[in-house]
XYZ file of C-alpha atoms in Angstrom:
440
model
C 135.613 30.380 102.938
C 133.547 33.277 101.546
C 129.790 32.697 101.297
C 128.172 33.544 98.007
C 124.420 33.350 97.691
C 122.554 33.830 94.457
C 119.347 35.789 94.911
C 116.546 34.850 92.562
C 114.800 37.762 90.939
C 111.241 37.975 92.178
C 108.576 40.058 90.518
C 105.237 40.613 92.192
C 102.584 42.995 90.967
C 99.249 43.610 92.597
C 96.971 46.574 92.325
C 95.334 47.132 95.695
C 91.665 48.090 95.974
C 92.552 51.672 96.862
C 96.076 52.019 95.434
C 94.815 54.839 93.188
C 93.873 57.115 96.099
C 96.304 60.052 96.391
C 94.233 62.451 98.506
C 90.740 63.873 98.911
C 90.742 65.726 95.591
C 89.958 69.199 96.979
C 90.848 72.569 95.485
C 92.564 75.410 97.365
C 89.174 76.525 98.785
C 88.373 73.073 100.170
C 85.777 72.323 97.479
C 85.697 68.798 96.065
C 86.478 68.335 92.381
C 84.348 65.744 90.593
C 87.406 63.645 89.759
C 90.802 64.261 91.393
C 93.480 62.354 93.346
C 91.742 59.084 92.440
C 88.516 60.219 94.125
C 85.196 60.479 92.296
C 81.889 61.867 93.592
C 81.029 61.882 97.335
C 81.415 65.675 97.197
C 79.801 66.453 100.564
C 81.663 63.671 102.411
C 85.040 64.639 100.927
C 84.563 68.314 101.808
C 83.624 67.333 105.367
C 86.750 65.155 105.526
C 88.779 68.143 104.298
C 87.503 70.222 107.230
C 88.507 67.404 109.599
C 92.000 67.368 108.047
C 92.294 71.122 108.643
C 91.274 70.649 112.296
C 93.921 67.921 112.671
C 96.623 70.128 111.150
C 95.689 72.985 113.493
C 95.947 70.692 116.505
C 92.242 71.020 117.402
C 91.275 67.367 117.069
C 92.579 65.952 120.357
C 90.197 63.476 121.974
C 88.011 63.324 118.854
C 87.508 60.800 116.069
C 85.609 60.382 112.810
C 82.744 58.032 111.994
C 82.050 57.268 108.325
C 78.498 55.933 108.097
C 76.987 54.775 104.831
C 75.964 51.777 102.731
C 78.378 49.118 101.531
C 80.542 50.232 98.610
C 80.077 53.976 99.159
C 83.762 54.889 99.460
C 84.293 54.896 103.232
C 87.720 53.238 103.037
C 88.749 55.520 100.166
C 87.891 58.639 102.190
C 89.791 57.336 105.233
C 92.847 56.700 103.062
C 92.439 60.107 101.429
C 92.541 61.750 104.881
C 95.821 59.963 105.636
C 97.303 61.042 102.281
C 96.292 64.666 102.900
C 98.154 64.584 106.227
C 101.429 63.556 104.525
C 103.085 60.917 102.362
C 104.821 59.186 105.265
C 101.810 59.293 107.605
C 101.057 55.723 108.766
C 97.695 54.293 107.685
C 96.583 51.161 109.534
C 93.400 49.407 108.459
C 91.694 46.686 110.505
C 88.209 45.183 110.682
C 86.224 45.196 113.913
C 86.034 41.403 113.931
C 89.849 41.063 113.815
C 90.262 41.832 117.497
C 88.713 38.487 118.485
C 91.881 36.481 117.990
C 92.615 33.267 119.861
C 96.332 34.129 119.881
C 96.096 37.621 121.333
C 93.973 39.517 123.834
C 91.637 42.179 122.488
C 93.409 44.985 124.303
C 96.838 43.797 123.128
C 95.640 43.686 119.513
C 94.256 47.222 119.789
C 97.424 48.486 121.514
C 99.560 47.172 118.666
C 97.198 48.635 116.056
C 97.278 52.038 117.764
C 101.071 52.053 117.982
C 101.468 50.952 114.345
C 99.489 54.075 113.474
C 101.925 56.463 115.220
C 105.092 57.296 113.321
C 108.401 58.665 114.548
C 110.235 60.728 111.925
C 113.950 60.387 112.651
C 116.703 62.434 111.035
C 120.325 61.351 110.986
C 123.513 62.165 109.124
C 125.197 59.476 107.028
C 128.336 59.332 104.910
C 127.495 58.561 101.261
C 129.097 58.428 97.841
C 126.846 60.362 95.466
C 127.188 61.247 91.815
C 126.658 60.291 88.201
C 127.898 56.819 87.335
C 130.539 57.774 84.766
C 132.106 54.315 84.440
C 131.239 50.840 85.723
C 133.481 47.786 85.461
C 132.162 44.534 86.910
C 134.792 41.936 87.762
C 133.435 38.408 87.532
C 134.654 35.058 88.829
C 133.669 31.417 88.428
C 130.818 30.218 90.589
C 132.315 27.985 93.309
C 129.745 25.247 92.671
C 129.271 25.677 88.918
C 132.404 26.560 86.908
C 130.303 27.294 83.808
C 128.585 30.215 85.516
C 130.198 33.541 86.329
C 129.105 35.673 89.264
C 130.043 39.247 90.240
C 133.067 39.388 92.534
C 133.684 43.152 92.752
C 133.284 46.332 90.740
C 135.148 49.531 89.913
C 132.765 52.471 90.161
C 133.583 55.955 88.918
C 131.277 58.678 90.243
C 131.389 62.321 89.294
C 129.703 65.557 90.285
C 130.050 69.060 88.876
C 133.001 69.622 91.196
C 134.585 66.228 91.837
C 135.266 62.747 90.455
C 136.197 59.635 92.387
C 136.784 55.943 91.556
C 136.099 53.354 94.254
C 136.307 49.576 94.380
C 133.196 47.960 95.838
C 132.574 44.405 97.023
C 130.352 41.598 95.846
C 127.217 42.755 97.678
C 127.258 46.218 96.080
C 128.101 44.740 92.670
C 125.007 42.538 92.965
C 122.874 45.583 93.786
C 124.197 47.467 90.757
C 123.299 44.572 88.464
C 119.940 43.710 90.022
C 118.909 47.373 90.051
C 119.634 47.743 86.325
C 121.992 50.631 87.081
C 123.982 51.839 84.091
C 126.300 54.652 83.130
C 124.537 58.010 83.241
C 122.453 57.111 86.297
C 122.760 59.197 89.449
C 123.228 56.934 92.467
C 124.004 56.984 96.184
C 126.080 54.365 97.994
C 125.856 54.339 101.777
C 129.463 54.153 103.000
C 128.477 52.229 106.147
C 125.811 49.773 104.986
C 126.650 49.534 101.274
C 123.034 50.159 100.287
C 122.690 51.487 96.732
C 119.930 53.961 95.824
C 119.104 55.051 92.283
C 118.048 58.718 92.197
C 117.481 59.099 88.445
C 119.440 59.809 85.295
C 121.126 62.775 83.645
C 120.622 61.326 80.147
C 117.933 62.295 77.670
C 115.967 59.070 77.242
C 113.522 57.624 74.774
C 111.276 54.630 75.194
C 108.592 53.253 77.483
C 110.463 52.759 80.758
C 111.770 56.251 81.413
C 113.829 57.107 84.487
C 113.355 60.301 86.425
C 115.493 63.109 84.996
C 117.687 64.730 87.655
C 120.450 67.317 87.663
C 124.106 66.425 88.071
C 124.939 66.660 91.815
C 127.314 69.318 93.082
C 130.051 69.260 95.729
C 132.348 66.331 96.586
C 131.481 62.735 95.714
C 132.005 61.609 99.313
C 129.795 63.723 101.519
C 127.740 63.716 104.698
C 123.992 63.992 104.053
C 121.001 64.150 106.339
C 118.447 61.389 105.846
C 114.932 61.304 107.218
C 112.918 58.126 107.639
C 109.800 57.163 109.549
C 109.312 54.159 111.821
C 106.295 53.369 113.981
C 106.125 53.028 117.752
C 105.292 49.352 117.242
C 108.501 48.894 115.202
C 110.486 50.335 118.114
C 108.570 48.102 120.544
C 109.526 45.013 118.537
C 113.197 46.034 118.320
C 113.387 46.646 122.071
C 111.616 43.368 122.845
C 114.132 41.435 120.745
C 117.195 43.207 122.075
C 117.137 41.541 125.489
C 116.394 38.296 127.205
C 117.999 34.867 127.229
C 115.519 33.401 124.742
C 116.406 35.965 122.076
C 119.983 34.648 122.055
C 118.995 31.068 121.264
C 115.705 31.402 119.398
C 115.729 34.947 118.022
C 112.074 35.450 118.865
C 112.701 37.916 121.657
C 110.467 38.733 124.573
C 106.770 39.449 124.559
C 105.976 43.135 124.170
C 104.702 44.353 127.526
C 103.778 47.716 129.018
C 107.253 48.163 130.552
C 108.850 47.967 127.106
C 106.278 50.391 125.695
C 106.917 52.853 128.508
C 110.675 52.726 127.861
C 110.083 53.330 124.163
C 107.737 56.248 124.917
C 110.293 57.841 127.233
C 113.050 57.434 124.649
C 110.894 58.926 121.897
C 109.896 61.876 124.078
C 113.596 62.451 124.763
C 114.414 62.416 121.039
C 111.593 64.884 120.353
C 112.785 67.261 123.094
C 116.353 67.075 121.735
C 115.159 67.789 118.199
C 116.319 64.415 116.851
C 112.827 63.186 115.967
C 109.254 64.314 115.343
C 106.038 62.475 116.098
C 103.826 61.702 113.097
C 100.294 60.805 114.281
C 98.815 58.522 111.659
C 95.375 57.096 110.970
C 93.873 53.984 112.537
C 90.900 52.979 110.390
C 88.523 50.417 111.915
C 85.998 49.088 109.407
C 82.879 47.233 110.579
C 83.147 49.070 113.911
C 79.725 47.691 114.927
C 81.569 44.374 115.468
C 83.523 45.873 118.380
C 82.231 45.062 121.857
C 81.673 47.337 124.864
C 85.160 46.606 126.261
C 86.855 47.543 122.979
C 84.928 50.828 122.784
C 85.869 51.667 126.390
C 89.543 50.974 125.606
C 89.470 53.149 122.465
C 87.713 56.004 124.279
C 90.470 56.009 126.894
C 93.225 55.684 124.273
C 91.920 58.744 122.395
C 92.763 60.894 125.440
C 96.396 59.752 125.473
C 99.274 62.066 124.518
C 100.451 59.454 121.998
C 97.256 58.748 120.052
C 96.630 58.440 116.305
C 93.621 59.799 114.421
C 90.822 57.270 114.918
C 88.413 56.729 111.999
C 85.543 54.266 112.361
C 83.258 53.028 109.589
C 79.928 51.211 109.625
C 77.027 50.360 107.340
C 74.549 49.697 110.188
C 71.810 51.972 111.518
C 70.502 51.005 114.940
C 71.893 47.734 116.266
C 72.867 46.134 119.568
C 76.225 46.941 121.099
C 78.113 43.687 121.000
C 78.323 42.057 124.431
C 75.185 43.849 125.710
C 71.416 43.958 125.152
C 71.574 47.711 124.573
C 70.514 48.972 121.146
C 72.410 52.081 120.041
C 72.935 54.155 116.892
C 75.436 52.343 114.652
C 76.066 49.867 117.501
C 78.310 52.420 119.255
C 77.912 53.487 122.909
C 76.524 57.021 123.234
C 79.515 58.297 125.246
C 81.827 57.133 122.438
C 79.522 58.476 119.729
C 79.646 61.947 121.308
C 83.409 62.044 120.625
C 83.003 61.408 116.890
C 82.400 63.704 113.928
C 79.918 61.775 111.773
C 80.302 61.918 107.984
C 77.661 60.220 105.819
C 78.536 58.616 102.474
C 75.942 58.084 99.738
C 75.540 55.398 97.041
C 77.432 56.215 93.832
C 75.513 57.472 90.805
C 76.010 56.115 87.285
C 78.375 58.857 86.079
C 80.487 58.381 89.215
C 80.607 54.591 88.768
C 81.711 55.111 85.165
C 84.725 57.181 86.197
C 85.661 54.811 89.031
C 85.598 51.841 86.620
C 87.785 53.815 84.213
C 90.296 54.624 86.998
C 90.416 50.988 88.185
C 90.977 49.780 84.608
C 93.937 52.164 84.254
C 95.316 51.126 87.661
C 95.087 47.415 86.782
C 96.458 48.073 83.252
C 93.332 46.721 81.557
C 92.488 48.021 78.082
C 88.724 48.423 77.876
C 86.270 49.897 75.372
C 83.883 52.758 76.144
C 80.912 50.436 75.511
C 82.193 47.970 78.131
C 82.746 50.798 80.631
C 79.202 52.047 80.014
C 77.775 48.573 80.630
C 79.773 48.223 83.857
C 78.482 51.646 84.948
C 74.904 50.404 84.455
C 75.680 47.283 86.493
C 77.246 49.373 89.247
C 74.164 51.611 89.479
C 71.661 48.723 89.455
C 73.602 46.270 91.640
C 76.701 47.633 93.363
C 79.932 49.456 92.612
C 82.024 46.599 93.968
C 80.308 44.078 91.714
C 81.033 46.220 88.652
C 84.696 46.699 89.607
C 85.106 43.005 90.468
C 84.010 42.006 86.929
C 86.927 43.919 85.400
C 89.622 41.302 86.101
C 87.560 38.220 85.010
C 86.554 40.043 81.820
C 90.237 40.761 81.117
C 91.046 37.053 81.590
C 88.370 36.093 79.043
C 90.092 38.145 76.345
C 93.701 38.279 75.310
C 93.534 41.989 74.644
C 90.887 44.703 74.755
C 87.853 44.128 76.972
C 84.583 44.564 75.110
C 80.980 44.498 76.344
C 80.601 40.836 75.332
C 83.464 39.861 77.660
C 81.811 41.690 80.573
C 78.488 39.952 79.819
C 80.245 36.593 79.753
C 81.945 37.318 83.095
C 78.557 38.372 84.484
C 77.142 34.947 83.588
C 79.974 33.197 85.428
C 79.884 35.379 88.573
C 76.553 36.235 90.174
C 75.714 39.381 92.097
C 74.256 39.035 95.605
C 70.598 39.367 94.572
C 70.877 36.763 91.801
C 72.730 34.389 94.124
C 70.016 34.675 96.806
C 67.250 34.005 94.280
C 69.122 30.971 92.941
C 69.551 29.392 96.382
C 66.003 30.234 97.513
C 64.550 28.559 94.408
C 66.566 25.423 95.142
C 65.377 25.454 98.750
C 61.785 25.585 97.499
C 62.328 22.376 95.520
C 62.949 20.484 98.770
C 59.736 21.663 100.490
């Protein structure tokens, strides 16, 4: 009996803290623009990061790393992400906090190994047989739901695809019919159907469109409808480790969990990848491993990272801290930024400065656009004042609560109301200290 499963449509939207970052915002001479690629201000730090990117691209960064040192909320994470974006769209960017390595479920070195290997990509190219063209005609054949006769579900579809030189009609099964419906694909769209997996990809449309939700305009494909195309995709070394760990062992047959990833598996993966690279089937894509709060790492973790940086398969290591002189965790030794001197000598240090009012204003404006919040200039100006007096993060964090307090446009009064509900750090400390004094 055929199995038919209805897939509920799930919609999830979330604007990440740094989803607006597209690069470092530098011009062709390496000079930082005031506002570009989602970056604002931090001119000196961004230009220094641009020089580091150039060193990486020239292959002169082996055995080195970057340390971003500056106060809280001064754009260290944004610069690290901007470096990754400048290196390429498919360059892996892995972000962890120094305190994350102290997990009860995993050894420190194992956690760091996995983080390092998640930050190294393998760009693989392969040829696949696909049906590609403009959707000239679509006929969905429906049938009664086996458990609910009052509901019809897609059973199959007749798809007519055409290019400038060819036209072909194919009958596709239930799974592809579901994809066509769920993807909102309609006549005039240019699509690809993988002949082996049945995966449907929407490339754009050839129609002239009007309205809010516009599709990308593309040209009508040429050549035959059924063709062999080269596809390139990027996986990480850790992805390959996981696949190889699950592919063997008695337990994987019964429980599906696979084996534990050990050094033998990693060595086999490394050998296979090196073979692919030598044969021209793949290219290594060193990504970025960003470790925030690096002063939380202990002496063992720093020793491991220093050794890992010398490896042939090593990502770009970027550390960040907001500490000056502090003890190296696990020792009584006080060191700059809580980092051992021998590790610090391997790092290019970039300082970030607190944001000024005009910079905070633009960042608030960018975040409002990213989170689709309509806000008045007066409210933005007030948030800029708060960001300069208190902190950038506090100003940005008030955006969402202020939007909740109004059904439409955020005005200054909504920001002031949100400010009363949510205290900044200084006000919170004063409040608690005053209550403590009442008990003395």
